[in-house]
mmCIF file of C-alpha atoms and ligand atoms in Angstrom:
data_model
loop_
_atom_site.group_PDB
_atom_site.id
_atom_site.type_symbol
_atom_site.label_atom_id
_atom_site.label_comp_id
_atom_site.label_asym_id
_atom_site.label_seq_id
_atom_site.Cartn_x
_atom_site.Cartn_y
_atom_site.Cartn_z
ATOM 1 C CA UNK A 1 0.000 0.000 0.000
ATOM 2 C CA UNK A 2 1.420 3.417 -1.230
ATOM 3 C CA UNK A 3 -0.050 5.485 1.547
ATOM 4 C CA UNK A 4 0.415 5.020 5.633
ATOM 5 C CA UNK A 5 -2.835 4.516 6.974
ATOM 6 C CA UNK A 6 -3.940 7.763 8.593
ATOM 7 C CA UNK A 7 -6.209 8.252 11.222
ATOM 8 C CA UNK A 8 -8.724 10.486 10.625
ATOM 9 C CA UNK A 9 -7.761 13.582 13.077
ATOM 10 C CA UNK A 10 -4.428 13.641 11.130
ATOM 11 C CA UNK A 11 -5.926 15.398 7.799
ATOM 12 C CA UNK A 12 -5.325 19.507 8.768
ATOM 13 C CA UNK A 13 -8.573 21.678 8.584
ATOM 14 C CA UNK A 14 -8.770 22.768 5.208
ATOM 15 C CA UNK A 15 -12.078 24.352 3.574
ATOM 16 C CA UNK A 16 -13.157 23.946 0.160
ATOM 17 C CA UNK A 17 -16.809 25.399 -1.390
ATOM 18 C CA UNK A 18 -17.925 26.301 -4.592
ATOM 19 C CA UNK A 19 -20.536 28.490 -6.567
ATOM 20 C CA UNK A 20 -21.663 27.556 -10.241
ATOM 21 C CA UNK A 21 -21.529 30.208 -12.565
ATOM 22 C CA UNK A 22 -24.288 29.476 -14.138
ATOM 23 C CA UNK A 23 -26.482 32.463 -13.865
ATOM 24 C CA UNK A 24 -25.935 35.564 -11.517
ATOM 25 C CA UNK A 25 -25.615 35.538 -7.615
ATOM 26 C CA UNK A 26 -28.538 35.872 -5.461
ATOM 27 C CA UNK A 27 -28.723 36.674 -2.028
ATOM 28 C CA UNK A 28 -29.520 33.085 -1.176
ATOM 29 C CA UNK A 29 -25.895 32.877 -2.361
ATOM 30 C CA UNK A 30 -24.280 35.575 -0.557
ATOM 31 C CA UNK A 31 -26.056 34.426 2.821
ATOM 32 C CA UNK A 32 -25.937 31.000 2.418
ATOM 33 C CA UNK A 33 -22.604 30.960 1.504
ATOM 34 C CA UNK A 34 -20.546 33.597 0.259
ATOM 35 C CA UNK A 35 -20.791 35.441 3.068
ATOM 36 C CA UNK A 36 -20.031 32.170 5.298
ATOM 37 C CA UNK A 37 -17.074 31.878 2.689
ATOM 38 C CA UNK A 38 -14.928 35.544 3.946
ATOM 39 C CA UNK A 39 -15.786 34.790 7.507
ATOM 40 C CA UNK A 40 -13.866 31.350 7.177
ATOM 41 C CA UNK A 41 -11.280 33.477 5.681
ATOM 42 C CA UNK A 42 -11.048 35.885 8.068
ATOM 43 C CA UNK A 43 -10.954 33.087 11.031
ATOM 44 C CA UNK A 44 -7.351 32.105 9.365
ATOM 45 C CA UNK A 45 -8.571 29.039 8.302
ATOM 46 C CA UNK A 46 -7.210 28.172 4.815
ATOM 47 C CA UNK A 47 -9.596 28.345 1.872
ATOM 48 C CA UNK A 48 -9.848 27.487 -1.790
ATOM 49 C CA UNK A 49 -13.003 29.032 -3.414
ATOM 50 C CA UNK A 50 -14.226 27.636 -6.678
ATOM 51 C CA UNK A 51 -16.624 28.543 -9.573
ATOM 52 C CA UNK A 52 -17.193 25.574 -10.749
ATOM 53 C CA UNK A 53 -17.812 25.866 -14.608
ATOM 54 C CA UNK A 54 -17.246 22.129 -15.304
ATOM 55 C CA UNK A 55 -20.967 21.577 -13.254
ATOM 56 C CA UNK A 56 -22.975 24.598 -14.969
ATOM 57 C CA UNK A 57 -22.248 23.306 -18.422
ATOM 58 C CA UNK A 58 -24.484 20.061 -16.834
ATOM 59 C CA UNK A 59 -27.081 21.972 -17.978
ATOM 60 C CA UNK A 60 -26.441 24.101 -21.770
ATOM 61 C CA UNK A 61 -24.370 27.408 -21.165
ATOM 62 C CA UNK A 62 -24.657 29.862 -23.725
ATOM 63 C CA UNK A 63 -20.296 30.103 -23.655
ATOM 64 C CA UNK A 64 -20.007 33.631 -23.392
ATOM 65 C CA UNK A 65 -22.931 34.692 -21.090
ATOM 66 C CA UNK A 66 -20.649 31.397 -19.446
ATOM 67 C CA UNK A 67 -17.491 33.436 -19.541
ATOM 68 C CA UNK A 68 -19.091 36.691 -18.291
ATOM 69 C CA UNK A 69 -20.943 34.957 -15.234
ATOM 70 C CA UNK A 70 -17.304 32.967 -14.502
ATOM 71 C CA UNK A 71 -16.083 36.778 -13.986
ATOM 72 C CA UNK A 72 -18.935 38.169 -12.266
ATOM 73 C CA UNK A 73 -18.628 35.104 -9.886
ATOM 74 C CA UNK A 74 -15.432 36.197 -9.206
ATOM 75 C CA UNK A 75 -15.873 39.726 -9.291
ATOM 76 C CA UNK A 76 -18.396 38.884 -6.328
ATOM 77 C CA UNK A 77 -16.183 36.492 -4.361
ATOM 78 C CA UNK A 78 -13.825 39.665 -4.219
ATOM 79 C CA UNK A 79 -16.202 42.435 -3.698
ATOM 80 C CA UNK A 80 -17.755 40.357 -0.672
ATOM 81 C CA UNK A 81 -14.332 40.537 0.630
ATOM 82 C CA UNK A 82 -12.611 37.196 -0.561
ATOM 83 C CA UNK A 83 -8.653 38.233 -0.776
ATOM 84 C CA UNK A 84 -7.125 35.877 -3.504
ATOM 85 C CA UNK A 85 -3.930 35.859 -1.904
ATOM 86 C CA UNK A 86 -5.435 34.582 1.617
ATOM 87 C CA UNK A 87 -7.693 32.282 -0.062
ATOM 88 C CA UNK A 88 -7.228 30.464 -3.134
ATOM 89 C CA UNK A 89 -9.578 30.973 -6.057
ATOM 90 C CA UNK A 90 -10.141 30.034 -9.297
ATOM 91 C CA UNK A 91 -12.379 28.203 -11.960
ATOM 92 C CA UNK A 92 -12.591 24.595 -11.999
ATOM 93 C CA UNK A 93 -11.820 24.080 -15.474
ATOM 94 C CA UNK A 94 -8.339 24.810 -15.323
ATOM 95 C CA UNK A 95 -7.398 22.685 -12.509
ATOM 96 C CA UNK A 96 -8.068 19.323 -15.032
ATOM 97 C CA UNK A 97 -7.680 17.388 -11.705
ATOM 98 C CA UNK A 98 -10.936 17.663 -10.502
ATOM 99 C CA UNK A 99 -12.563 15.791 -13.666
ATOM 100 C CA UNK A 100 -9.580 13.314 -13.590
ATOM 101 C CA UNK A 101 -10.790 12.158 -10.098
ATOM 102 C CA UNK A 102 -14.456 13.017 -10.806
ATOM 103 C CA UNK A 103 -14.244 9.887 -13.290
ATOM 104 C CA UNK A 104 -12.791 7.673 -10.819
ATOM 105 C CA UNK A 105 -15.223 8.365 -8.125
ATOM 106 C CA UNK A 106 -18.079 8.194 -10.795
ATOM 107 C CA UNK A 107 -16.558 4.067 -10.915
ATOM 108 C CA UNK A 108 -17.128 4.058 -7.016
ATOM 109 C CA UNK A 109 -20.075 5.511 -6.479
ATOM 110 C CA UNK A 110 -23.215 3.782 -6.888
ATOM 111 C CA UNK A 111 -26.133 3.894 -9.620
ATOM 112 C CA UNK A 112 -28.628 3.959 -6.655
ATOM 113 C CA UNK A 113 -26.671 6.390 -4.540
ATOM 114 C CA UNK A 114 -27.144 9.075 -7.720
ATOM 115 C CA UNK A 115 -30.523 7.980 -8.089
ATOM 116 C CA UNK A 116 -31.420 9.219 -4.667
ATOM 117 C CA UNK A 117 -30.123 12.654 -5.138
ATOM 118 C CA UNK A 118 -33.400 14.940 -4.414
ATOM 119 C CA UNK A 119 -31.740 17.906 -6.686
ATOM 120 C CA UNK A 120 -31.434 15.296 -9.449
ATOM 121 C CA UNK A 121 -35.154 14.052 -8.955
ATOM 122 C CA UNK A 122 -36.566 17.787 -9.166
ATOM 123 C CA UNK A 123 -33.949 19.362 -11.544
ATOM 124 C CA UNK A 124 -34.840 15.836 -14.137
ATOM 125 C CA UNK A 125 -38.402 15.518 -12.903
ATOM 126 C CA UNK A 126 -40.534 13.437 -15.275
ATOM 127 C CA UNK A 127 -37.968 14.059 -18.298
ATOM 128 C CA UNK A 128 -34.780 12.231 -17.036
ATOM 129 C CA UNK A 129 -34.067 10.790 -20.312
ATOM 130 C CA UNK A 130 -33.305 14.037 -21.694
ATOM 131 C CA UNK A 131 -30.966 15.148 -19.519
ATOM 132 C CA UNK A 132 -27.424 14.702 -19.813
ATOM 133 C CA UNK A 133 -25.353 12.280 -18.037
ATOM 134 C CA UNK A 134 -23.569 14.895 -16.704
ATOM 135 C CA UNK A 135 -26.126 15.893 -14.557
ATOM 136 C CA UNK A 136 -26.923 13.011 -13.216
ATOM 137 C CA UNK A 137 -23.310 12.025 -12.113
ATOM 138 C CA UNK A 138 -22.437 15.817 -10.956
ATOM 139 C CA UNK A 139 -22.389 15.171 -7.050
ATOM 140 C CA UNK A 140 -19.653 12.476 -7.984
ATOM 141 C CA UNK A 141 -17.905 15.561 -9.248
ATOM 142 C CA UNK A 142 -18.690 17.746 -6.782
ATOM 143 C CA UNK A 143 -17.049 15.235 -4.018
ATOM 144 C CA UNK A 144 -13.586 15.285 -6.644
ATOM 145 C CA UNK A 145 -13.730 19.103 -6.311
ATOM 146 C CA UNK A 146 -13.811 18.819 -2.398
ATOM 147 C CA UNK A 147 -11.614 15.761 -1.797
ATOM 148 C CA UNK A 148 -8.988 16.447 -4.488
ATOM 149 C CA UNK A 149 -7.576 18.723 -1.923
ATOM 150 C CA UNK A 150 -8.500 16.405 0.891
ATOM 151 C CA UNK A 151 -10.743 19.526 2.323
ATOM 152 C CA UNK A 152 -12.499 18.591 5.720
ATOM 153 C CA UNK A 153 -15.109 21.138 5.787
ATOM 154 C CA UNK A 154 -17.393 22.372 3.583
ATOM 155 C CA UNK A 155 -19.786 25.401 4.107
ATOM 156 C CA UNK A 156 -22.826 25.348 2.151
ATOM 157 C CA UNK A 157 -26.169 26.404 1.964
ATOM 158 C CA UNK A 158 -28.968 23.882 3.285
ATOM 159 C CA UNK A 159 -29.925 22.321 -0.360
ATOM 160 C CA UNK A 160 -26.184 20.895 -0.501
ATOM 161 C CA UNK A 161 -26.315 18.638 2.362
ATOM 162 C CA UNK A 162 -27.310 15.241 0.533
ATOM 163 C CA UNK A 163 -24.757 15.969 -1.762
ATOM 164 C CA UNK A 164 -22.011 16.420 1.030
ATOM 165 C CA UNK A 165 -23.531 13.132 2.532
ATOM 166 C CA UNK A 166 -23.027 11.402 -0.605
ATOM 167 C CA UNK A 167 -19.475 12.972 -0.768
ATOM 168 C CA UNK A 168 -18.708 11.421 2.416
ATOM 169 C CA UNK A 169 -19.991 7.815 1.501
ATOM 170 C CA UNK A 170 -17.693 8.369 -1.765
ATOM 171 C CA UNK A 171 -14.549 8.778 0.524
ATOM 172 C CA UNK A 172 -15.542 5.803 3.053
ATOM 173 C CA UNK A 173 -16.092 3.620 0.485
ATOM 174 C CA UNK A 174 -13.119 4.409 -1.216
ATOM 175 C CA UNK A 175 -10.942 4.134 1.962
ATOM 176 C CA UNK A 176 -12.397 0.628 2.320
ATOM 177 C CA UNK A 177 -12.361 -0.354 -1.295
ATOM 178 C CA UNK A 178 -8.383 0.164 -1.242
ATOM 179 C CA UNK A 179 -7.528 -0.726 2.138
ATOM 180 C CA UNK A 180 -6.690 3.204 2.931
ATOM 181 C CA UNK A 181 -7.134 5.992 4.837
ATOM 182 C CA UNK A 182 -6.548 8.300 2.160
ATOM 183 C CA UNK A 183 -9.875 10.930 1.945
ATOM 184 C CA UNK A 184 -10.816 12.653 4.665
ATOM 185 C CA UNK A 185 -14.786 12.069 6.015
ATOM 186 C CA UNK A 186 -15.889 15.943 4.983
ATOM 187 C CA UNK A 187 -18.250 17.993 7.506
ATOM 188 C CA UNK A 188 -20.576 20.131 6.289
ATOM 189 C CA UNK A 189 -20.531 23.217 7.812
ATOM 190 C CA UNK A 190 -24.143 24.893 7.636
ATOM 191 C CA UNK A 191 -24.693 27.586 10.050
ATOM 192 C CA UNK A 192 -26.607 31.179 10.294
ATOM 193 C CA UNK A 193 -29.777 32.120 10.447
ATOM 194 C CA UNK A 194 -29.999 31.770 6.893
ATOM 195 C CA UNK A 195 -29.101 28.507 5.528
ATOM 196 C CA UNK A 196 -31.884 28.001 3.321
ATOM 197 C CA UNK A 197 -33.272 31.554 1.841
ATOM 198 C CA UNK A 198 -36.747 31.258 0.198
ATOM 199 C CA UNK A 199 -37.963 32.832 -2.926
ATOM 200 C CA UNK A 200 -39.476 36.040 -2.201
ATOM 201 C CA UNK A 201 -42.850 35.435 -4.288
ATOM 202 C CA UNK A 202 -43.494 31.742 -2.358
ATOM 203 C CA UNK A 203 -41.966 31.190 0.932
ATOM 204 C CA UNK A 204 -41.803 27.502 0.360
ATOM 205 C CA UNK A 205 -39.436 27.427 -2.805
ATOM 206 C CA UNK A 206 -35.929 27.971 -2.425
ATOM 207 C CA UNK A 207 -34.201 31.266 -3.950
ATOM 208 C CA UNK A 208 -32.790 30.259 -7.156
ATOM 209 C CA UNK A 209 -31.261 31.665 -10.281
ATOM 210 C CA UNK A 210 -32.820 29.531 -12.035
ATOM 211 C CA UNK A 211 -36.228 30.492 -11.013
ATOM 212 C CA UNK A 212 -38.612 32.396 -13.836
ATOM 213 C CA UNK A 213 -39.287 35.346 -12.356
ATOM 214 C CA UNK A 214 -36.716 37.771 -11.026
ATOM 215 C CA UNK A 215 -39.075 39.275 -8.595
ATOM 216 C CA UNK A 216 -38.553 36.262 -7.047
ATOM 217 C CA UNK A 217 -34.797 36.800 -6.481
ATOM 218 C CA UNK A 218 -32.179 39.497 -4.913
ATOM 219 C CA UNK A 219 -29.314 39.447 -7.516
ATOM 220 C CA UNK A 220 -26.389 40.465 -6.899
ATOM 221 C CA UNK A 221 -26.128 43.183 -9.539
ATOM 222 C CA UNK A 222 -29.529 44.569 -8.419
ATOM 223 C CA UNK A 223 -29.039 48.117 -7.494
ATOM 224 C CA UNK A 224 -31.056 50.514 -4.282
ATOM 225 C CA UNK A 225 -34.030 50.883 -6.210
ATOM 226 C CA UNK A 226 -34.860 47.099 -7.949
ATOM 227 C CA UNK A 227 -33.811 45.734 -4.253
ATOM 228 C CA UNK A 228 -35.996 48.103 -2.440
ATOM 229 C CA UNK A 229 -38.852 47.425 -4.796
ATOM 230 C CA UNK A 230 -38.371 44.160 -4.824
ATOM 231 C CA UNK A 231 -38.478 43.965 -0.739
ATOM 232 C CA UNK A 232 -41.406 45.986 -1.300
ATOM 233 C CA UNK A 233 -43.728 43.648 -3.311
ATOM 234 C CA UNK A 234 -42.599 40.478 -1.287
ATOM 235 C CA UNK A 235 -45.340 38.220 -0.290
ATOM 236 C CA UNK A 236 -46.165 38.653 3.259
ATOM 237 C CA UNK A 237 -49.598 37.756 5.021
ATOM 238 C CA UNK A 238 -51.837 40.245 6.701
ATOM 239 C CA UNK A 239 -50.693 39.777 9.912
ATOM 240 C CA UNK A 240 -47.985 41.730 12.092
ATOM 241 C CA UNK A 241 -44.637 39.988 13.191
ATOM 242 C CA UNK A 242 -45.206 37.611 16.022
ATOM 243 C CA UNK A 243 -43.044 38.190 19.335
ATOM 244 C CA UNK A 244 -41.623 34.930 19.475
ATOM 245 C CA UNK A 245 -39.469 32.654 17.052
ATOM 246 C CA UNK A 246 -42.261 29.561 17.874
ATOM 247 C CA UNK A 247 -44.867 32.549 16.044
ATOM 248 C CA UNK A 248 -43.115 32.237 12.909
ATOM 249 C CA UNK A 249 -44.044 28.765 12.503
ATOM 250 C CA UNK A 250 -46.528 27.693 9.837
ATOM 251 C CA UNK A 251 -45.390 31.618 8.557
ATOM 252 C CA UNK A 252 -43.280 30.797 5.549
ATOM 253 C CA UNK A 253 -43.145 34.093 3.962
ATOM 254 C CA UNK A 254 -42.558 35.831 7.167
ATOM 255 C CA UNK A 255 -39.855 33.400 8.451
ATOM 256 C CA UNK A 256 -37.800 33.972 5.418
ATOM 257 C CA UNK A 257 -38.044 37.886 5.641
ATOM 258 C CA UNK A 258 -37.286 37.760 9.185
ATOM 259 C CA UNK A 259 -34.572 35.485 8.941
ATOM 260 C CA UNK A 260 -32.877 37.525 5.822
ATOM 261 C CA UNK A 261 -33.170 40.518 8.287
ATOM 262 C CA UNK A 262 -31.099 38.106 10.959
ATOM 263 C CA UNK A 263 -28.138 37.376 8.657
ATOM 264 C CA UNK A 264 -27.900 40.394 7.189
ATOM 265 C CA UNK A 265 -27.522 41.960 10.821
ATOM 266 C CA UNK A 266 -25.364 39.631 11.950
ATOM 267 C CA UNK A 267 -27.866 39.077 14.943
ATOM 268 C CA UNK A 268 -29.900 35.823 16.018
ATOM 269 C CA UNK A 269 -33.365 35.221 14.361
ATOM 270 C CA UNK A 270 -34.920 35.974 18.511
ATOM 271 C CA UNK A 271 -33.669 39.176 18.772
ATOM 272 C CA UNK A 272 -35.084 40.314 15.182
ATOM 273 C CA UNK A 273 -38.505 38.966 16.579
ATOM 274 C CA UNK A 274 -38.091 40.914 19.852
ATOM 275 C CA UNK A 275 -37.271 44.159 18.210
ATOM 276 C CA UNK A 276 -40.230 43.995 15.675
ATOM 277 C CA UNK A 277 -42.450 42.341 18.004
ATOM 278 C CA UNK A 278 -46.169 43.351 16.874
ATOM 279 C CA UNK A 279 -44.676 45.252 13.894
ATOM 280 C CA UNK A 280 -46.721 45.220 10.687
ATOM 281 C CA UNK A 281 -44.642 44.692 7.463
ATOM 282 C CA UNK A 282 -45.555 48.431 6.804
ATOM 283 C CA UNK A 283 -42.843 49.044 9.325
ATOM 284 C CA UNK A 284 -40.664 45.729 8.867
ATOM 285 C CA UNK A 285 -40.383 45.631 5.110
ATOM 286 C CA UNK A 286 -38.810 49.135 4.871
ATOM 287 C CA UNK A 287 -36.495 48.359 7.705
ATOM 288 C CA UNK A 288 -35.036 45.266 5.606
ATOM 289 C CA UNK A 289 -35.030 47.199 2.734
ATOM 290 C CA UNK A 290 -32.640 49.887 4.206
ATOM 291 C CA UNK A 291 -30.399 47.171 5.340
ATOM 292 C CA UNK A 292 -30.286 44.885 2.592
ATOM 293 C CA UNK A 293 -29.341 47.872 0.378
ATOM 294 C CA UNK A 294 -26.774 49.111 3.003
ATOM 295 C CA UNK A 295 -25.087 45.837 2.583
ATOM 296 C CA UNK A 296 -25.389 45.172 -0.683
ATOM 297 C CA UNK A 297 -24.843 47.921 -2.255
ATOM 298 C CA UNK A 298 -20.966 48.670 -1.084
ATOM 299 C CA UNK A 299 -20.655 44.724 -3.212
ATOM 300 C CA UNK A 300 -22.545 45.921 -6.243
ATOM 301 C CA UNK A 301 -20.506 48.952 -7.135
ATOM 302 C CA UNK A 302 -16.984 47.131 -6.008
ATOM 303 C CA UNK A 303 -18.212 44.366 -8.363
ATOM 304 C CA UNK A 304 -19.218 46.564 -11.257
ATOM 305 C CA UNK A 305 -15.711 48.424 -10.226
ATOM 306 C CA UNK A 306 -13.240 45.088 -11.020
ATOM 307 C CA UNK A 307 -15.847 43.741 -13.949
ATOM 308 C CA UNK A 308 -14.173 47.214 -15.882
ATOM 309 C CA UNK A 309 -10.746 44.775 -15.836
ATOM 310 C CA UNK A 310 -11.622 41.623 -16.670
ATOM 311 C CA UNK A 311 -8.001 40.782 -18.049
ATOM 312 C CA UNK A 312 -7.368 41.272 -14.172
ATOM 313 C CA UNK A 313 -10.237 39.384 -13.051
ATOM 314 C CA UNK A 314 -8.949 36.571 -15.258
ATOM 315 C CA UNK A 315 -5.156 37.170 -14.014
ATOM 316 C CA UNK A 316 -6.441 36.352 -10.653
ATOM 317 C CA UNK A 317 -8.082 32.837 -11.535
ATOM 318 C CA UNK A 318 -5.101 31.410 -12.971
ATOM 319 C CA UNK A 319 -3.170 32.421 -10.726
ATOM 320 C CA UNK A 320 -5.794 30.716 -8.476
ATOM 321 C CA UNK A 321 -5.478 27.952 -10.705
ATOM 322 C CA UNK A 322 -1.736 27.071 -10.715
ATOM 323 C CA UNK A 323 -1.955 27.597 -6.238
ATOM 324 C CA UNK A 324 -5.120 24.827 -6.558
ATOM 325 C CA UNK A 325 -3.144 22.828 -9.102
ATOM 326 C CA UNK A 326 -0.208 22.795 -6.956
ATOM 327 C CA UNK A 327 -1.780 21.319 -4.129
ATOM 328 C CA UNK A 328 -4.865 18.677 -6.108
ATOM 329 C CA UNK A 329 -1.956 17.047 -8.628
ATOM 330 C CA UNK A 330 -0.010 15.623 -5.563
ATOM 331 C CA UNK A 331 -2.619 14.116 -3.997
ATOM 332 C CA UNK A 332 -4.124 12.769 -7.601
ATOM 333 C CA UNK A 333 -0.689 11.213 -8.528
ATOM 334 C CA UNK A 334 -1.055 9.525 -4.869
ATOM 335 C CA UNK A 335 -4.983 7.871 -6.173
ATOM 336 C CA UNK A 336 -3.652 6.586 -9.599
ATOM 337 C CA UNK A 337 -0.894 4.891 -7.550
ATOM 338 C CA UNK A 338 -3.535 3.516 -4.823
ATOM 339 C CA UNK A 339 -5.496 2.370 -8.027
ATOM 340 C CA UNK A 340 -2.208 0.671 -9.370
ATOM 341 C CA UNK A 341 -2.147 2.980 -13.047
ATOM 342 C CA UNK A 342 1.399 3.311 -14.269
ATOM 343 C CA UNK A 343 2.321 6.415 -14.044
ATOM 344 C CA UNK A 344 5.907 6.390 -16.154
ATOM 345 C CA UNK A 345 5.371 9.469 -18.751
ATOM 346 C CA UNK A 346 7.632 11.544 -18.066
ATOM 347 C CA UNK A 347 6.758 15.381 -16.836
HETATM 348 P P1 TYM B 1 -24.970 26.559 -6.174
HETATM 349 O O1 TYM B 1 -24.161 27.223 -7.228
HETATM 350 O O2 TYM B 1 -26.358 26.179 -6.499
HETATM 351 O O3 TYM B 1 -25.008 27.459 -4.878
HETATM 352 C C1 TYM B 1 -23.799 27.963 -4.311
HETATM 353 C C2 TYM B 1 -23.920 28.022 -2.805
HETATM 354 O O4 TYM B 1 -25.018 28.859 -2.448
HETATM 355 C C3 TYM B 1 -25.890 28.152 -1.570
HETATM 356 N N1 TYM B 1 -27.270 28.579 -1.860
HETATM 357 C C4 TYM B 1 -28.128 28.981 -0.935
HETATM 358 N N2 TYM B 1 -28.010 29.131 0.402
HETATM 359 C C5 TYM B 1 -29.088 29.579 1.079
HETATM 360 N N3 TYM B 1 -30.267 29.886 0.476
HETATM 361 C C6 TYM B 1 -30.434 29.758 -0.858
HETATM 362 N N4 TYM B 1 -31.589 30.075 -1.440
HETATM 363 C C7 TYM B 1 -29.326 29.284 -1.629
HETATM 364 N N5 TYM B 1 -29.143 29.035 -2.951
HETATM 365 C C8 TYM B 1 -27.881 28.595 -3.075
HETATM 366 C C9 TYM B 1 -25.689 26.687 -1.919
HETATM 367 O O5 TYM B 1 -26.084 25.841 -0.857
HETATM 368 C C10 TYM B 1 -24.205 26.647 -2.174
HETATM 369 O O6 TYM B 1 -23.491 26.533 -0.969
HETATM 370 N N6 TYM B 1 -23.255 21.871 -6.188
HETATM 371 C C11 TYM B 1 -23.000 23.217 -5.727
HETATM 372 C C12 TYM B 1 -21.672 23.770 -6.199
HETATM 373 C C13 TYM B 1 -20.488 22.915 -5.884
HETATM 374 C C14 TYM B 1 -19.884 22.751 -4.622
HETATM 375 C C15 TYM B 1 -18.774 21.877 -4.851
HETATM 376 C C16 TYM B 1 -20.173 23.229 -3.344
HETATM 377 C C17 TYM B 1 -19.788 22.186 -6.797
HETATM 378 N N7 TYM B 1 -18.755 21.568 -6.166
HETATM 379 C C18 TYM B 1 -17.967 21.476 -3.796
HETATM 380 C C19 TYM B 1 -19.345 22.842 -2.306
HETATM 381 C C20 TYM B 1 -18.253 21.973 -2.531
HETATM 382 C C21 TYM B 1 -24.098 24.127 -6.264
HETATM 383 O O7 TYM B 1 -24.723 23.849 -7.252
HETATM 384 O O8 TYM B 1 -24.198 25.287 -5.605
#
């Protein structure tokens, strides 16, 4: 056996996440995890950030509305305060290990396991046939991305979690496959008071760039007046804001505002419901709207700011690239050994 078996605590804390670039941000992405993203940063914890273009062509990319949201991604990971020389980041395309190891986990994980994948069931729905293969083996790519650079922990937004649990299964049944200790067992790290933002026209749908209608949505390129608007029209019902977190229950709508009001804050989803006890969204919805623009906006015009370079923009990803190359093609050369490939072409 090429590798010493490891025990588990010996694998250093190392985060990896990633954002497809397949449409523009939303807020569910900035709370969920963007945001999530600098703090990890900031804690000194090392992180490699990834747009992962090699998942959004799953589904067809138009390739340069592809290249323009690959920059905006970036332009967004940097405006909310990502510094690419204390973090790592870059597009997944150009680190070609993360396909090289998405293939060999696609031959260990199972037809059922993808099968089960709830995002696959409602993203194919009734027309699975039609959609591409890719699609239906991405969260075997999606655990390469992670375990490529033997990452640990993982923050995403709440929709991810099967996926990270499927990511973990990948790596156990790997170790035991090849006698080895080799992949770490990744946690998910899913934490804030908004881990799952809701569409702001039906507060039991996700927020998703995907969705039809943009009123539905808080992009990131929105500026004062669409967000305020938008904020404005949300579906509420008639009555006020209950004065404790148990009253939001069976409140969909109002959970989600109130809960967007928590992260953006920075304070706990109780002490939003004390202050607006009894409020009536004629008093609430205004008051988010102030602070969602006070927070967004500083991003918006820093993003618009670097999109004016994107030579730069694109500087920064490769340079990103060769960092995440650096440390993925070690630990890939390890697998193909573990597997028993010959590896004698010279480099
Ligand atoms: P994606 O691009 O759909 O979303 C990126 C991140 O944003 C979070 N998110 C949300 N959080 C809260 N509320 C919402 N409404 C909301 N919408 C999105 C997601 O949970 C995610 O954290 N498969 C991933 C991308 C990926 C990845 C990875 C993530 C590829 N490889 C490796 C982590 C590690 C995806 O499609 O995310």
């Amino acid at each position: 056996m090429s590798e010493p078996v490891q025990t588990p605590q010996t694998f250093p804390t190392r985060i990896f996440s990633g954002i497809q670039p397949s449409g523009g941000l939303t807020l569910g992405n900035y709370l969920g995890a963007l945001k999530r993203f600098v703090e990890k940063q900031d804690e000194g914890i090392e992180t490699i950030y990834c747009l992962v273009d090699m998942h959004a062509i799953t589904v067809w990319q138009e390739p340069e509305k592809l290249r323009q949201q690959t920059r905006e991604g970036a332009a967004a990971f940097i405006a909310a305060g990502i510094d690419p020389k204390r973090s790592i980041l870059f597009n997944q395309s150009q680190v070609s290990a993360h396909v090289e190891l998405g293939w060999i986990f696609n031959c260990v994980a199972r037809m059922g396991w993808m099968s089960r994948m709830t995002q696959w069931k409602d993203k194919a729905g009734k027309n699975a046939e039609a959609q591409s293969l890719g699609l239906f083996a991405y969260p075997s790519l999606m655990a390469a991305d992670i375990l490529v650079y033997k990452a640990t922990h993982v923050p995403v937004g709440e929709d991810q979690k099967q996926h990270l649990e499927l990511c973990r299964d990948i790596a156990i049944k790997f170790n035991n496959d090849y006698g080895v200790n080799f992949f770490p067992v990744v946690e998910p790290v899913i934490e804030g008071a908004a881990t799952r933002v809701m569409s702001l026209r039906d507060g039991t749908r996700k927020m998703s760039k995907s969705d039809p209608s943009d009123q539905s949505r808080i992009n990131l390129t929105d500026n004062a007046d669409m967000i305020a608007a938008k904020i404005r029209k949300a579906k509420t019902d008639p009555l006020p804001l209950p004065d404790s977190v148990e009253g939001l229950k069976d409140r969909p709508e109002a959970r989600n505002l109130v809960s967007i009001y928590a992260a953006l804050s920075g304070h706990s989803v109780a002490k939003v419901v004390h202050d607006f006890a009894g409020a009536q969204f004629g008093t609430f919805k205004p008051a988010l709207a102030d602070l969602a623009v006070a927070t967004l906006t500083p991003i918006t015009t820093e993003m618009n700011r670097l999109m004016q370079d994107p030579a730069e923009i694109d500087r920064i990803l490769g340079e990103g690239a060769e960092r995440a190359d650096a440390l993925a093609r070690p630990n890939l050369e390890q697998v193909y050994d573990i597997l028993g490939m010959i590896r004698s072409r010279r480099r």
